């Protein structure tokens, strides 16, 4: 089952680039996002469970607004450009945490950061739906989900030891830059750009 999906990706370089982009970006982002925020609240802010809860809620609200923005305005952009912009936005919006020392500013940063997450998840789903035959979509979605879960676990495992040597705010600055730089995999690939030449259509009638 999965080997058939891998064989299909091997014959479609654009989708293979998308998988590599997903692997690398999730490695840089997910560990710091899941473990780093907890350490950030403990070591940089006030070590309050309430602050952590509000920050996570702010990010979730940002994701809702980001999803609505994609639904409303994404017909003006190509789906691949939307994904790449989302990757850059997702990474760069972690960088301000290097400077943040107050709970209020941290909550604002997380709210803004939440906008970029749907740009990645929704556009990646659309790319697969538009470029993979229906009989292969289950296999390809499975591969991408395994990639997300697998790199998330690996990223979490790596972040712990790193935080013994780096402060968490420095980690956010570094991973923000590296995560945003992942967009180069797509920007430099003509096969990736050709995955969808048309504008994304997410109108009320779709």
Rosetta silent file (secondary structure, phi, psi, omega in degrees, C-alpha in Angstrom):
SEQUENCE: XXXXXXXXXXXXXXXXXXXXXXXXXXXXXXXXXXXXXXXXXXXXXXXXXXXXXXXXXXXXXXXXXXXXXXXXXXXXXXXXXXXXXXXXXXXXXXXXXXXXXXXXXXXXXXXXXXXXXXXXXXXXXXXXXXXXXXXXXXXXXXXXXXXXXXXXXXXXXXXXXXXXXXXXXXXXXXXXXXXXXXXXXXXXXXXXXXXXXXXXXXXXXX
SCORE:     score description
SCORE:     0.000 S_00000001
   1 L     0.000  -58.457 -179.137    0.000    0.000    0.000 S_00000001
   2 H   -70.109  -33.702  179.306    2.574    2.586    1.104 S_00000001
   3 H   -64.313  -32.478  175.826    5.164    1.338   -1.367 S_00000001
   4 H   -64.781  -38.266  176.757    2.688    2.072   -4.158 S_00000001
   5 H   -66.202  -41.923  177.767    2.412    5.626   -2.882 S_00000001
   6 H   -63.205  -39.815  178.334    6.196    5.992   -2.730 S_00000001
   7 H   -63.558  -39.026  178.561    6.477    4.675   -6.271 S_00000001
   8 H   -65.425  -43.026  179.481    3.907    7.225   -7.420 S_00000001
   9 H   -63.392  -36.526  179.706    5.785   10.074   -5.715 S_00000001
  10 H   -61.400  -31.263 -179.801    9.028    8.940   -7.326 S_00000001
  11 L   -88.590   -5.152  179.805    7.426    9.434  -10.728 S_00000001
  12 L  -127.529   92.528 -171.583    6.031   12.860   -9.776 S_00000001
  13 H   -63.508  -33.055  179.733    8.921   15.083   -8.736 S_00000001
  14 H   -61.070  -44.634  178.187    6.692   18.015   -7.795 S_00000001
  15 H   -70.649  -31.741  176.242    4.844   15.960   -5.190 S_00000001
  16 H   -64.822  -40.441  175.580    8.127   14.458   -4.007 S_00000001
  17 H   -61.746  -39.992  178.048    9.414   18.000   -3.390 S_00000001
  18 H   -61.671  -40.260  178.388    6.208   18.681   -1.455 S_00000001
  19 H   -65.630  -44.852  178.606    6.885   15.638    0.744 S_00000001
  20 H   -62.018  -42.125  177.929   10.482   16.710    1.383 S_00000001
  21 H   -59.466  -42.095  178.768    9.261   20.222    2.151 S_00000001
  22 H   -64.415  -44.456 -179.465    6.780   18.784    4.647 S_00000001
  23 H   -61.380  -50.620 -174.985    9.431   16.624    6.323 S_00000001
  24 H   -68.172  -45.170 -178.292   12.017   19.378    6.717 S_00000001
  25 H   -63.366  -42.630  179.497    9.569   22.091    7.744 S_00000001
  26 H   -66.864  -33.713  177.526    7.886   19.897   10.364 S_00000001
  27 H   -60.993  -43.728 -178.005   11.250   18.894   11.791 S_00000001
  28 H   -74.640  -34.112 -170.585   12.161   22.525   12.448 S_00000001
  29 H   -90.542  -45.430 -162.225    8.729   23.690   13.609 S_00000001
  30 H   -70.536  -41.577  178.428    6.912   20.991   15.537 S_00000001
  31 H   -60.179  -53.808  176.507    9.306   20.233   18.388 S_00000001
  32 H   -59.768  -36.471 -178.891    9.791   23.896   19.331 S_00000001
  33 H   -66.126  -36.948 -175.101    6.072   24.535   18.861 S_00000001
  34 H   -91.857  -39.723 -179.193    5.054   21.724   21.230 S_00000001
  35 H   -97.243  -40.220 -176.059    7.905   21.650   23.750 S_00000001
  36 H   -61.305  -38.306 -179.626    9.459   25.080   23.281 S_00000001
  37 H   -64.202  -40.072  178.740    6.290   26.993   24.141 S_00000001
  38 H   -62.967  -45.577  179.115    5.974   25.144   27.449 S_00000001
  39 H   -66.673  -36.935  178.753    9.605   25.884   28.326 S_00000001
  40 H   -60.412  -45.242  179.177    9.179   29.478   27.155 S_00000001
  41 H   -64.114  -39.204 -177.865    6.289   30.030   29.561 S_00000001
  42 H   -71.382  -46.786 -170.367    8.255   28.437   32.406 S_00000001
  43 H   -93.047  -29.309 -175.037   11.646   30.090   31.885 S_00000001
  44 L  -104.424  -37.944 -177.316   10.859   33.404   30.181 S_00000001
  45 L   -97.670 -132.588 -169.917    7.345   34.300   31.301 S_00000001
  46 L  -109.875   10.633  178.064    5.541   33.614   34.587 S_00000001
  47 L    56.516   37.169 -177.560    5.426   29.791   34.695 S_00000001
  48 L  -107.662  131.439  175.616    1.626   29.956   34.757 S_00000001
  49 H   -61.327  -34.109  179.365   -0.636   27.255   33.352 S_00000001
  50 H   -63.187  -43.547  178.945   -3.186   29.998   32.608 S_00000001
  51 H   -61.621  -44.487  177.397   -0.679   31.874   30.423 S_00000001
  52 H   -59.930  -44.309  179.594    0.123   28.699   28.491 S_00000001
  53 H   -62.744  -41.690  179.846   -3.574   28.009   27.992 S_00000001
  54 H   -67.001  -39.968  178.481   -4.268   31.547   26.752 S_00000001
  55 H   -61.659  -44.877  179.125   -1.309   31.397   24.347 S_00000001
  56 H   -65.997  -37.745  177.719   -2.522   28.120   22.858 S_00000001
  57 H   -65.822  -40.845  178.880   -6.072   29.489   22.632 S_00000001
  58 H   -61.355  -41.169  177.821   -4.795   32.637   20.898 S_00000001
  59 H   -63.838  -41.573  179.220   -3.008   30.482   18.326 S_00000001
  60 H   -63.569  -40.232  177.290   -6.174   28.446   17.737 S_00000001
  61 H   -64.796  -40.510  175.955   -8.218   31.633   17.228 S_00000001
  62 H   -60.065  -38.411  177.401   -5.568   32.851   14.805 S_00000001
  63 H   -63.660  -37.749  178.082   -5.940   29.588   12.888 S_00000001
  64 H   -64.025  -46.493  177.922   -9.698   30.164   12.606 S_00000001
  65 H   -63.354  -39.732  178.525   -9.150   33.647   11.214 S_00000001
  66 H   -63.774  -40.069  178.058   -6.448   32.305    8.891 S_00000001
  67 H   -64.099  -41.212  178.336   -8.791   29.600    7.587 S_00000001
  68 H   -64.515  -40.016  179.176  -11.490   32.177    6.940 S_00000001
  69 H   -62.462  -39.760  177.681   -8.965   34.364    5.100 S_00000001
  70 H   -64.282  -44.892  179.337   -7.985   31.472    2.827 S_00000001
  71 H   -60.289  -37.114 -173.319  -11.646   30.719    2.067 S_00000001
  72 H   -83.252  -37.532 -168.441  -12.342   34.365    1.299 S_00000001
  73 H  -121.096   -2.483 -172.456   -9.272   35.488   -0.631 S_00000001
  74 H   -70.946  -13.092  177.014   -7.347   32.454   -1.884 S_00000001
  75 H   -68.222   -5.932  179.015   -8.853   32.620   -5.396 S_00000001
  76 H   -93.908   -5.087 -174.730   -6.371   35.461   -5.993 S_00000001
  77 L  -130.078  151.744  172.487   -3.294   33.262   -5.403 S_00000001
  78 E   -74.782  149.669 -174.930   -1.865   30.037   -6.785 S_00000001
  79 H   -65.620  -34.300  179.313   -2.014   27.195   -4.299 S_00000001
  80 H   -69.431  -40.570  177.432    1.747   26.593   -4.415 S_00000001
  81 H   -65.397  -35.690  178.156    2.520   30.252   -3.707 S_00000001
  82 H   -63.960  -41.527  178.205    0.035   30.181   -0.841 S_00000001
  83 H   -63.476  -47.064 -177.837    1.828   27.174    0.665 S_00000001
  84 H   -64.918  -39.697  176.770    5.260   28.769    0.342 S_00000001
  85 H   -63.617  -40.107  179.078    4.052   32.042    1.839 S_00000001
  86 H   -62.235  -39.923  178.496    2.495   30.079    4.704 S_00000001
  87 H   -63.960  -44.217  178.715    5.807   28.314    5.394 S_00000001
  88 H   -63.900  -46.701 -179.322    7.685   31.624    5.452 S_00000001
  89 H   -62.561  -42.557 -178.612    5.029   33.265    7.637 S_00000001
  90 H   -60.826  -41.392 -179.764    4.902   30.274    9.980 S_00000001
  91 H   -74.670  -47.826 -175.307    8.648   30.401   10.561 S_00000001
  92 H   -62.900  -34.370 -177.149    9.150   34.151   10.733 S_00000001
  93 H   -74.172   -6.600  169.794    6.358   34.654   13.276 S_00000001
  94 H   -81.259  -27.310 -173.882    8.283   32.486   15.756 S_00000001
  95 H   -59.757  -38.879 -179.800   11.269   34.860   15.623 S_00000001
  96 H   -59.025  -20.922  178.686    9.686   37.703   17.694 S_00000001
  97 H   -64.107  -16.537  174.382    9.598   35.354   20.692 S_00000001
  98 H   -62.300  -32.983 -175.441   13.343   35.974   20.933 S_00000001
  99 L   -98.241  -19.002 -170.932   12.553   39.512   22.114 S_00000001
 100 L   -74.767  133.609  177.329    9.285   38.945   23.998 S_00000001
 101 L  -126.430   -7.563 -176.623    9.346   39.052   27.799 S_00000001
 102 L  -112.456  151.523 -179.730    5.692   39.792   28.642 S_00000001
 103 H   -63.135  -41.203 -176.795    2.642   37.533   28.613 S_00000001
 104 H   -60.686  -48.255 -179.532    0.576   40.026   26.608 S_00000001
 105 H   -65.732  -36.399  178.173    3.085   40.268   23.755 S_00000001
 106 H   -63.112  -40.268  178.537    3.560   36.489   23.741 S_00000001
 107 H   -64.895  -41.334  178.214   -0.197   36.005   23.347 S_00000001
 108 H   -63.279  -43.979  179.564   -0.283   38.495   20.458 S_00000001
 109 H   -60.762  -42.857 -179.660    2.625   36.729   18.731 S_00000001
 110 H   -67.313  -35.727  176.250    0.888   33.361   19.044 S_00000001
 111 H   -61.717  -47.248  179.917   -2.351   34.802   17.674 S_00000001
 112 H   -65.275  -41.128  179.289   -0.520   36.158   14.618 S_00000001
 113 H   -58.226  -37.150 -178.760    1.426   32.913   14.241 S_00000001
 114 H   -59.624  -26.265 -179.963   -1.835   30.988   14.058 S_00000001
 115 H   -59.968  -35.211 -173.349   -2.753   32.732   10.791 S_00000001
 116 H   -78.629  -21.839 -174.371   -0.017   30.897    8.899 S_00000001
 117 H   -63.733  -46.159  177.427   -0.873   27.333    9.905 S_00000001
 118 H   -64.162  -28.158  177.249   -3.988   26.939    7.690 S_00000001
 119 H   -59.788  -34.265  179.889   -2.026   28.364    4.767 S_00000001
 120 H   -81.107  -53.571 -172.167    0.198   25.297    5.005 S_00000001
 121 H   -67.913  -42.866 -177.879   -2.276   22.562    5.923 S_00000001
 122 H   -71.777  -44.345 -178.351   -5.120   23.605    3.616 S_00000001
 123 H   -67.019  -36.022  177.341   -2.956   24.401    0.602 S_00000001
 124 H   -63.330  -41.135  177.265   -1.021   21.124    0.968 S_00000001
 125 H   -62.517  -43.632  179.785   -4.325   19.230    0.994 S_00000001
 126 H   -63.779  -40.196  179.266   -5.522   21.108   -2.091 S_00000001
 127 H   -60.255  -44.837  179.716   -2.292   20.394   -3.968 S_00000001
 128 H   -64.964  -45.091 -179.437   -2.687   16.673   -3.350 S_00000001
 129 H   -61.553  -37.028 -175.550   -6.378   16.698   -4.273 S_00000001
 130 H   -83.333  -17.635 -172.424   -5.732   18.582   -7.513 S_00000001
 131 H  -119.354   -5.450 -178.539   -2.683   16.591   -8.637 S_00000001
 132 L  -115.847  131.677  176.604   -3.233   13.005   -7.483 S_00000001
 133 L   -58.044  150.285 -175.878   -5.771   10.647   -9.087 S_00000001
 134 H   -57.444  -36.816 -177.673   -8.611    9.662   -6.779 S_00000001
 135 H   -70.488  -12.356  179.431   -7.539    6.027   -6.634 S_00000001
 136 H  -109.357   -7.233 -173.070   -4.125    7.119   -5.263 S_00000001
 137 H   -63.810  -37.854  179.236   -5.178    9.890   -2.905 S_00000001
 138 H   -59.992  -42.902 -179.920   -5.609    7.632    0.129 S_00000001
 139 H   -65.925  -43.043 -176.906   -2.049    6.328   -0.206 S_00000001
 140 H   -69.462  -42.559  176.697   -0.548    9.771   -0.704 S_00000001
 141 H   -61.769  -37.437  177.994   -2.461   11.329    2.191 S_00000001
 142 H   -62.497  -44.045  179.682   -1.309    8.406    4.361 S_00000001
 143 H   -61.445  -43.375 -178.893    2.318    9.021    3.416 S_00000001
 144 H   -68.023  -36.931  177.691    2.067   12.719    4.211 S_00000001
 145 H   -66.534  -40.151  175.583    0.386   12.008    7.543 S_00000001
 146 H   -61.799  -40.323  178.707    3.140    9.542    8.441 S_00000001
 147 H   -61.768  -43.510 -179.504    5.677   12.209    7.462 S_00000001
 148 H   -65.352  -49.068 -177.568    4.012   14.780    9.721 S_00000001
 149 H   -66.490  -42.842 -177.513    3.662   12.445   12.720 S_00000001
 150 H   -64.809  -47.174 -179.311    7.118   10.927   12.297 S_00000001
 151 H   -71.282  -28.741  175.195    9.022   14.186   11.994 S_00000001
 152 H   -62.126  -47.076  179.193    6.998   15.672   14.851 S_00000001
 153 H   -62.018  -44.101 -179.125    8.140   12.862   17.156 S_00000001
 154 H   -65.705  -40.561  179.466   11.746   13.186   15.972 S_00000001
 155 H   -63.039  -42.913  178.175   11.666   16.969   16.357 S_00000001
 156 H   -61.831  -41.661 -179.238   10.365   16.685   19.920 S_00000001
 157 H   -63.915  -33.423 -177.732   13.122   14.178   20.748 S_00000001
 158 H   -79.799  -35.712 -174.730   15.801   16.550   19.430 S_00000001
 159 H   -62.429  -39.888 -178.431   14.492   19.731   21.057 S_00000001
 160 H   -53.454  -57.874  178.431   14.894   18.443   24.621 S_00000001
 161 H   -61.196  -35.913 -179.683   18.695   17.974   24.487 S_00000001
 162 H   -61.321  -38.332 -178.043   19.130   21.196   22.481 S_00000001
 163 L   -70.003   -6.891  172.423   17.445   23.198   25.242 S_00000001
 164 L   -77.488  -18.169 -176.254   20.184   22.066   27.612 S_00000001
 165 L  -115.639  -23.462  179.587   22.605   24.199   25.603 S_00000001
 166 L  -118.911  145.199  170.155   20.417   26.993   24.164 S_00000001
 167 L   -72.774  153.576 -172.167   17.900   29.246   25.847 S_00000001
 168 H   -66.282  -32.776  179.212   14.416   28.766   24.446 S_00000001
 169 H   -68.801  -34.325  174.993   14.138   32.295   23.015 S_00000001
 170 H   -66.951  -39.661  177.086   17.351   31.752   21.027 S_00000001
 171 H   -58.478  -43.841 -179.825   15.926   28.438   19.807 S_00000001
 172 H   -62.800  -38.815  178.574   12.807   30.193   18.510 S_00000001
 173 H   -63.742  -45.378 -177.232   14.922   32.709   16.601 S_00000001
 174 H   -67.523  -49.335 -176.625   17.032   29.988   14.986 S_00000001
 175 H   -69.443  -29.059  176.676   14.227   27.599   14.092 S_00000001
 176 H   -62.237  -43.195  179.597   12.100   30.472   12.788 S_00000001
 177 H   -67.719  -45.830 -178.853   14.790   31.378   10.282 S_00000001
 178 H   -66.449  -40.241 -179.906   15.477   27.767    9.286 S_00000001
 179 H   -64.009  -42.681  177.961   11.777   26.895    9.001 S_00000001
 180 H   -64.752  -34.397 -179.314   11.124   29.889    6.748 S_00000001
 181 H   -67.719  -18.235  177.665   14.158   28.948    4.658 S_00000001
 182 L   -58.387  -24.361 -179.424   12.505   25.599    3.860 S_00000001
 183 L   -59.569  -20.688  179.385   10.471   27.481    1.276 S_00000001
 184 H   -61.006  -29.992  177.652   13.587   27.432   -0.945 S_00000001
 185 H   -57.998  -38.728  179.483   12.838   23.758   -1.732 S_00000001
 186 H   -84.666  -39.767 -177.688    9.698   24.925   -3.508 S_00000001
 187 H   -62.431  -32.455 -176.508   10.935   28.264   -4.820 S_00000001
 188 L   -93.745    1.151 -177.313   13.851   26.624   -6.639 S_00000001
 189 L  -109.910  114.139  177.323   11.818   23.745   -8.083 S_00000001
 190 H   -67.941  -32.698  179.036   10.023   24.284  -11.387 S_00000001
 191 H   -64.053  -38.661  178.489    8.294   20.907  -10.942 S_00000001
 192 H   -66.883  -44.325 -179.252    6.811   22.068   -7.647 S_00000001
 193 H   -62.661  -29.533 -178.197    5.625   25.366   -9.121 S_00000001
 194 L   -82.793    0.427  178.767    3.941   23.484  -11.962 S_00000001
 195 L   -60.696  -33.171  179.155    1.812   21.412   -9.578 S_00000001
 196 L  -149.644  104.121 -179.319   -0.947   23.960   -9.916 S_00000001
 197 L   -81.908  -19.865 -174.670   -0.877   26.651  -12.565 S_00000001
 198 L   -93.918  163.560  175.901   -4.422   27.831  -11.810 S_00000001
 199 E   -71.866  151.164  176.675   -5.765   29.908   -8.962 S_00000001
 200 L   -71.980  134.673  178.031   -7.239   28.108   -5.983 S_00000001
 201 L  -112.269  109.568  178.502  -11.004   28.145   -6.050 S_00000001
 202 L  -129.836   47.881 -177.737  -12.613   28.069   -2.607 S_00000001
 203 L   -80.689  175.486  179.506  -15.753   30.017   -3.273 S_00000001
 204 L   -63.819  -21.415 -176.100  -19.153   29.441   -1.705 S_00000001
 205 L   -92.769   -4.167 -177.588  -20.132   27.417   -4.755 S_00000001
 206 L   -81.620    0.000    0.000  -17.170   25.020   -4.588 S_00000001
